[in-house]
Amino acid sequence: MPVTWFLLSLALGRSPIVLSLERLVGPQDATHCSPGLSCHLWDSDILCLPGDIVPAPGPVLAPTHLQTELVLRCRKETYCDLCVRVAVHLAVHGHWEEPEDEEKFGGAADSGVEEPRNASLQAQVVLSFQAYPTARCVLLEVQVPAALVQFGQSVGSVVYDCFEAALGSEVRIWSYTQPRYEKELNLTQQLPALPWLNVSADGDNVHLVLNVSEEQHFGLSLYWNQVQGPPKPRWHKNLTGPQIITLNHTDLVPCLCIQVWPLEPDSVRTNICPFREDPRAHQNLWRAARLRLLTLQSWLLDAPCSLPAEATLCWQAPGGDPCQPLVPPLSWENVTVDKVLEFPLLKVHPNLCVQVNSWEKLQLQECLWADSLGPLKDDVLLLETRGPQDNRSLCALEPSGCTSLPSKASTRAARLGEYLLQDLQSGQCLQLWDDDLGALWACPMDKYIHKRWALLWLACLLFAAALSLILLLKKDHAKGWLRLLKQDVRSGAAARGRAALLLYSADDSGFERLVGALASALCQLPLRVAVDLWSRREMSAQGPVAWFHAQRRQTLQEGGVVVLLFSPGAVALCSEWLQDGVSAPGAHGPHDAFRASLSCVLPDFLQGRAPGRYVGACFDRLLHPDSVPALFRTVPVFSLPSQLPDFLGALQEPRAPRPGRLQERAEQVSRALQPALDSYFHPPGTPAPGRGVGPGAGDGT
């Protein structure tokens, strides 16, 4: 829809240059060219398909320069559209190849045949125009007479009138020939913006101020502008008259753009992207960015906008030390948002994490494999470096640096260097990466820690034997000493944490990752968690039924608790067992311990032995506790994460911690569990309920 000359004058200014803009009358596009050239505009637009570059058969016309000019296309005296006129300058590139006969015999070709070099040149020139949400391609046919064909010289220009564009929009123009002999030309231009659309800040809020007349009806849309792919709409509403739209600063990202247009047929839309350089928008972008694991070796960066970033792997040791980048031997890799990336790993490890940097600053770090492989392990990472003539050197990665092996340093890896080298030679270390320059190995340290604990326990037993001898000699004080010794034993058991066996139905891979995240979070508390997800090898060797019976017996003998994690699949399987006493063959995977466990879980519930030994749980929005079969509701069933404090209280020893401490642990588990819940219930690419931007998000028209 044309806008009034008054609005155009406000946007462009009142200088003599503005008032002298050329006016084009009528809606038809047109073309004209330099004297001596002939040109023709195709009647309709064409598809924007540049195609591949092909070799030129001889002299060809090629675009060499693009030039734009703002003009006005007026349908009435005072109603005009801003229009972009494009001039394409052309030149002759290439040369004729000498005929073989002429080169060989030194004579001319048959004079009865017209030499092609004396013919005119023709070209089909494509102009591609893009200004969100419009994209057009037009075809211009140009012919140059033979008299003007001079190799490497400009032959003139062809002018196209014109591409309509909205005030304030950014236009991009490309030009190339068809077929394409050279790389296309491109030009980007920012058109003047309307003064009645501006952005202002007020504390934590941002105001979009639209100063339009009270009777003016217009549409307002917020969208994420994408470098690759179509824009992603975020909010849209039809409004009337002056408006002030309030946005929270947390909704700002650099690619958040605003589009405004009058609610009239064929209206031109005005676009503005005011937050590209806003520091808060860039901070919000990294807060919203997530690393998502696709397979064991592939992952991607999920973010609202494109961003410059590079990533590498790092090694996260337990204990809270900083994650140490594995550069070298690995290198930094450029990251593209929503593009699948792979690291050349032979095996994965829970201590391997991904670091993402932007402008040499760490922005994001996640241990992608911790949920599926269990908590961090106390392993040592060995870096093998290979030089010329088969020279090899090894060092152990530690917080203080990489310690060469063997070494006389006082670090833990140096003291155990001889044993680590023996483990590496005997194949007890896991190879994570390998190439011509080196390799990475993860060597377990558990057995050396167990040896030290065994020596400590032996010393304790000797001390206890000596103490018993002393008590026999002093019977009057025997009861007091025994009481103190019993308290010490109980304190040691409490420090080790209560055992918890987690049972679930493997409905799908996403639910398994959610279970893995819950188990990893519970391991951070004084709990010893067992779950079939971390014991697939043992379960395959023993069989699901035997593995579960052994784990259940050990857990209950130690005074632990069995957690039944209900899902829709688990409820269906329990109902099937309660009705028929058997489950359908093949209904679940070969590693589903929940299916195997029902044969001995049900007798405990039917005979009243479950209270105090079993606890039920389910996830909010996935299953309501009332959907759990009544037989299993004889024990507490908690909804997570809304009832996390009560759930953790049921998992603790009878001497539960103080309420404040329990609430602190619940918040810790909730924070660790939240990314997995977001990934399961709100897959990337789908907006979360209640997370729209702008007022009335989600009710757009």
PDB file of N, CA, C and O in Angstrom, residues 632-660:
ATOM      1  N   PHE A 632       0.279 -50.149  43.915  1.00  0.00           N
ATOM      2  CA  PHE A 632       1.576 -49.529  44.117  1.00  0.00           C
ATOM      3  C   PHE A 632       1.466 -48.209  44.882  1.00  0.00           C
ATOM      4  O   PHE A 632       2.494 -47.637  45.255  1.00  0.00           O
ATOM      5  N   ARG A 633       0.258 -47.710  45.079  1.00  0.00           N
ATOM      6  CA  ARG A 633       0.090 -46.495  45.866  1.00  0.00           C
ATOM      7  C   ARG A 633       0.000 -46.782  47.360  1.00  0.00           C
ATOM      8  O   ARG A 633      -0.325 -45.898  48.156  1.00  0.00           O
ATOM      9  N   THR A 634       0.276 -48.041  47.761  1.00  0.00           N
ATOM     10  CA  THR A 634       0.385 -48.340  49.192  1.00  0.00           C
ATOM     11  C   THR A 634       1.682 -47.790  49.773  1.00  0.00           C
ATOM     12  O   THR A 634       1.868 -47.798  50.985  1.00  0.00           O
ATOM     13  N   VAL A 635       2.600 -47.367  48.888  1.00  0.00           N
ATOM     14  CA  VAL A 635       3.808 -46.661  49.320  1.00  0.00           C
ATOM     15  C   VAL A 635       3.717 -45.240  48.767  1.00  0.00           C
ATOM     16  O   VAL A 635       2.964 -44.972  47.838  1.00  0.00           O
ATOM     17  N   PRO A 636       4.467 -44.291  49.315  1.00  0.00           N
ATOM     18  CA  PRO A 636       4.398 -42.912  48.817  1.00  0.00           C
ATOM     19  C   PRO A 636       4.807 -42.837  47.345  1.00  0.00           C
ATOM     20  O   PRO A 636       5.779 -43.453  46.925  1.00  0.00           O
ATOM     21  N   VAL A 637       4.057 -42.073  46.551  1.00  0.00           N
ATOM     22  CA  VAL A 637       4.358 -41.809  45.143  1.00  0.00           C
ATOM     23  C   VAL A 637       4.513 -40.299  44.985  1.00  0.00           C
ATOM     24  O   VAL A 637       3.568 -39.548  45.226  1.00  0.00           O
ATOM     25  N   PHE A 638       5.695 -39.846  44.607  1.00  0.00           N
ATOM     26  CA  PHE A 638       6.000 -38.420  44.533  1.00  0.00           C
ATOM     27  C   PHE A 638       6.070 -37.977  43.076  1.00  0.00           C
ATOM     28  O   PHE A 638       6.528 -38.714  42.209  1.00  0.00           O
ATOM     29  N   SER A 639       5.637 -36.730  42.824  1.00  0.00           N
ATOM     30  CA  SER A 639       5.697 -36.120  41.499  1.00  0.00           C
ATOM     31  C   SER A 639       6.906 -35.189  41.438  1.00  0.00           C
ATOM     32  O   SER A 639       7.063 -34.305  42.280  1.00  0.00           O
ATOM     33  N   LEU A 640       7.777 -35.413  40.451  1.00  0.00           N
ATOM     34  CA  LEU A 640       9.041 -34.678  40.343  1.00  0.00           C
ATOM     35  C   LEU A 640       8.986 -33.713  39.159  1.00  0.00           C
ATOM     36  O   LEU A 640       8.398 -34.026  38.124  1.00  0.00           O
ATOM     37  N   PRO A 641       9.583 -32.521  39.332  1.00  0.00           N
ATOM     38  CA  PRO A 641      10.357 -32.059  40.496  1.00  0.00           C
ATOM     39  C   PRO A 641       9.551 -31.297  41.546  1.00  0.00           C
ATOM     40  O   PRO A 641      10.125 -30.712  42.455  1.00  0.00           O
ATOM     41  N   SER A 642       8.218 -31.246  41.413  1.00  0.00           N
ATOM     42  CA  SER A 642       7.434 -30.418  42.327  1.00  0.00           C
ATOM     43  C   SER A 642       7.506 -30.917  43.769  1.00  0.00           C
ATOM     44  O   SER A 642       7.387 -30.124  44.704  1.00  0.00           O
ATOM     45  N   GLN A 643       7.706 -32.238  43.990  1.00  0.00           N
ATOM     46  CA  GLN A 643       7.752 -32.801  45.343  1.00  0.00           C
ATOM     47  C   GLN A 643       9.148 -33.346  45.662  1.00  0.00           C
ATOM     48  O   GLN A 643       9.282 -34.336  46.388  1.00  0.00           O
ATOM     49  N   LEU A 644      10.160 -32.697  45.128  1.00  0.00           N
ATOM     50  CA  LEU A 644      11.535 -33.166  45.358  1.00  0.00           C
ATOM     51  C   LEU A 644      11.913 -33.204  46.835  1.00  0.00           C
ATOM     52  O   LEU A 644      12.538 -34.168  47.283  1.00  0.00           O
ATOM     53  N   PRO A 645      11.598 -32.157  47.653  1.00  0.00           N
ATOM     54  CA  PRO A 645      11.992 -32.236  49.068  1.00  0.00           C
ATOM     55  C   PRO A 645      11.435 -33.470  49.778  1.00  0.00           C
ATOM     56  O   PRO A 645      12.155 -34.164  50.499  1.00  0.00           O
ATOM     57  N   ASP A 646      10.138 -33.768  49.553  1.00  0.00           N
ATOM     58  CA  ASP A 646       9.553 -34.952  50.195  1.00  0.00           C
ATOM     59  C   ASP A 646      10.174 -36.235  49.650  1.00  0.00           C
ATOM     60  O   ASP A 646      10.386 -37.208  50.382  1.00  0.00           O
ATOM     61  N   PHE A 647      10.441 -36.259  48.349  1.00  0.00           N
ATOM     62  CA  PHE A 647      11.051 -37.439  47.730  1.00  0.00           C
ATOM     63  C   PHE A 647      12.435 -37.710  48.325  1.00  0.00           C
ATOM     64  O   PHE A 647      12.759 -38.852  48.695  1.00  0.00           O
ATOM     65  N   LEU A 648      13.260 -36.668  48.445  1.00  0.00           N
ATOM     66  CA  LEU A 648      14.593 -36.851  49.017  1.00  0.00           C
ATOM     67  C   LEU A 648      14.511 -37.236  50.484  1.00  0.00           C
ATOM     68  O   LEU A 648      15.339 -37.999  50.989  1.00  0.00           O
ATOM     69  N   GLY A 649      13.506 -36.683  51.198  1.00  0.00           N
ATOM     70  CA  GLY A 649      13.336 -37.066  52.596  1.00  0.00           C
ATOM     71  C   GLY A 649      13.033 -38.548  52.748  1.00  0.00           C
ATOM     72  O   GLY A 649      13.493 -39.197  53.687  1.00  0.00           O
ATOM     73  N   ALA A 650      12.260 -39.109  51.793  1.00  0.00           N
ATOM     74  CA  ALA A 650      11.942 -40.534  51.867  1.00  0.00           C
ATOM     75  C   ALA A 650      13.154 -41.408  51.543  1.00  0.00           C
ATOM     76  O   ALA A 650      13.216 -42.568  51.956  1.00  0.00           O
ATOM     77  N   LEU A 651      14.118 -40.858  50.789  1.00  0.00           N
ATOM     78  CA  LEU A 651      15.299 -41.633  50.430  1.00  0.00           C
ATOM     79  C   LEU A 651      16.381 -41.602  51.503  1.00  0.00           C
ATOM     80  O   LEU A 651      17.317 -42.413  51.457  1.00  0.00           O
ATOM     81  N   GLN A 652      16.302 -40.651  52.452  1.00  0.00           N
ATOM     82  CA  GLN A 652      17.348 -40.509  53.455  1.00  0.00           C
ATOM     83  C   GLN A 652      17.222 -41.574  54.538  1.00  0.00           C
ATOM     84  O   GLN A 652      16.207 -42.265  54.665  1.00  0.00           O
ATOM     85  N   GLU A 653      18.280 -41.669  55.321  1.00  0.00           N
ATOM     86  CA  GLU A 653      18.268 -42.560  56.478  1.00  0.00           C
ATOM     87  C   GLU A 653      17.220 -42.066  57.486  1.00  0.00           C
ATOM     88  O   GLU A 653      16.786 -40.904  57.422  1.00  0.00           O
ATOM     89  N   PRO A 654      16.786 -42.892  58.422  1.00  0.00           N
ATOM     90  CA  PRO A 654      15.795 -42.428  59.420  1.00  0.00           C
ATOM     91  C   PRO A 654      16.218 -41.153  60.125  1.00  0.00           C
ATOM     92  O   PRO A 654      15.380 -40.316  60.434  1.00  0.00           O
ATOM     93  N   ARG A 655      17.509 -40.987  60.375  1.00  0.00           N
ATOM     94  CA  ARG A 655      17.963 -39.721  60.972  1.00  0.00           C
ATOM     95  C   ARG A 655      18.145 -38.715  59.854  1.00  0.00           C
ATOM     96  O   ARG A 655      19.242 -38.500  59.339  1.00  0.00           O
ATOM     97  N   ALA A 656      17.054 -38.135  59.392  1.00  0.00           N
ATOM     98  CA  ALA A 656      17.057 -37.243  58.229  1.00  0.00           C
ATOM     99  C   ALA A 656      17.748 -35.930  58.569  1.00  0.00           C
ATOM    100  O   ALA A 656      17.785 -35.504  59.723  1.00  0.00           O
ATOM    101  N   PRO A 657      18.303 -35.239  57.581  1.00  0.00           N
ATOM    102  CA  PRO A 657      18.924 -33.928  57.832  1.00  0.00           C
ATOM    103  C   PRO A 657      17.884 -32.872  58.176  1.00  0.00           C
ATOM    104  O   PRO A 657      16.674 -33.083  58.027  1.00  0.00           O
ATOM    105  N   ARG A 658      18.361 -31.734  58.625  1.00  0.00           N
ATOM    106  CA  ARG A 658      17.461 -30.634  58.975  1.00  0.00           C
ATOM    107  C   ARG A 658      16.670 -30.185  57.754  1.00  0.00           C
ATOM    108  O   ARG A 658      17.131 -30.318  56.613  1.00  0.00           O
ATOM    109  N   PRO A 659      15.457 -29.602  57.943  1.00  0.00           N
ATOM    110  CA  PRO A 659      14.641 -29.163  56.794  1.00  0.00           C
ATOM    111  C   PRO A 659      15.385 -28.209  55.882  1.00  0.00           C
ATOM    112  O   PRO A 659      15.244 -28.278  54.661  1.00  0.00           O
ATOM    113  N   GLY A 660      16.155 -27.268  56.430  1.00  0.00           N
ATOM    114  CA  GLY A 660      16.904 -26.332  55.593  1.00  0.00           C
ATOM    115  C   GLY A 660      17.907 -27.050  54.709  1.00  0.00           C
ATOM    116  O   GLY A 660      18.059 -26.730  53.525  1.00  0.00           O
TER     117      GLY A 660
END
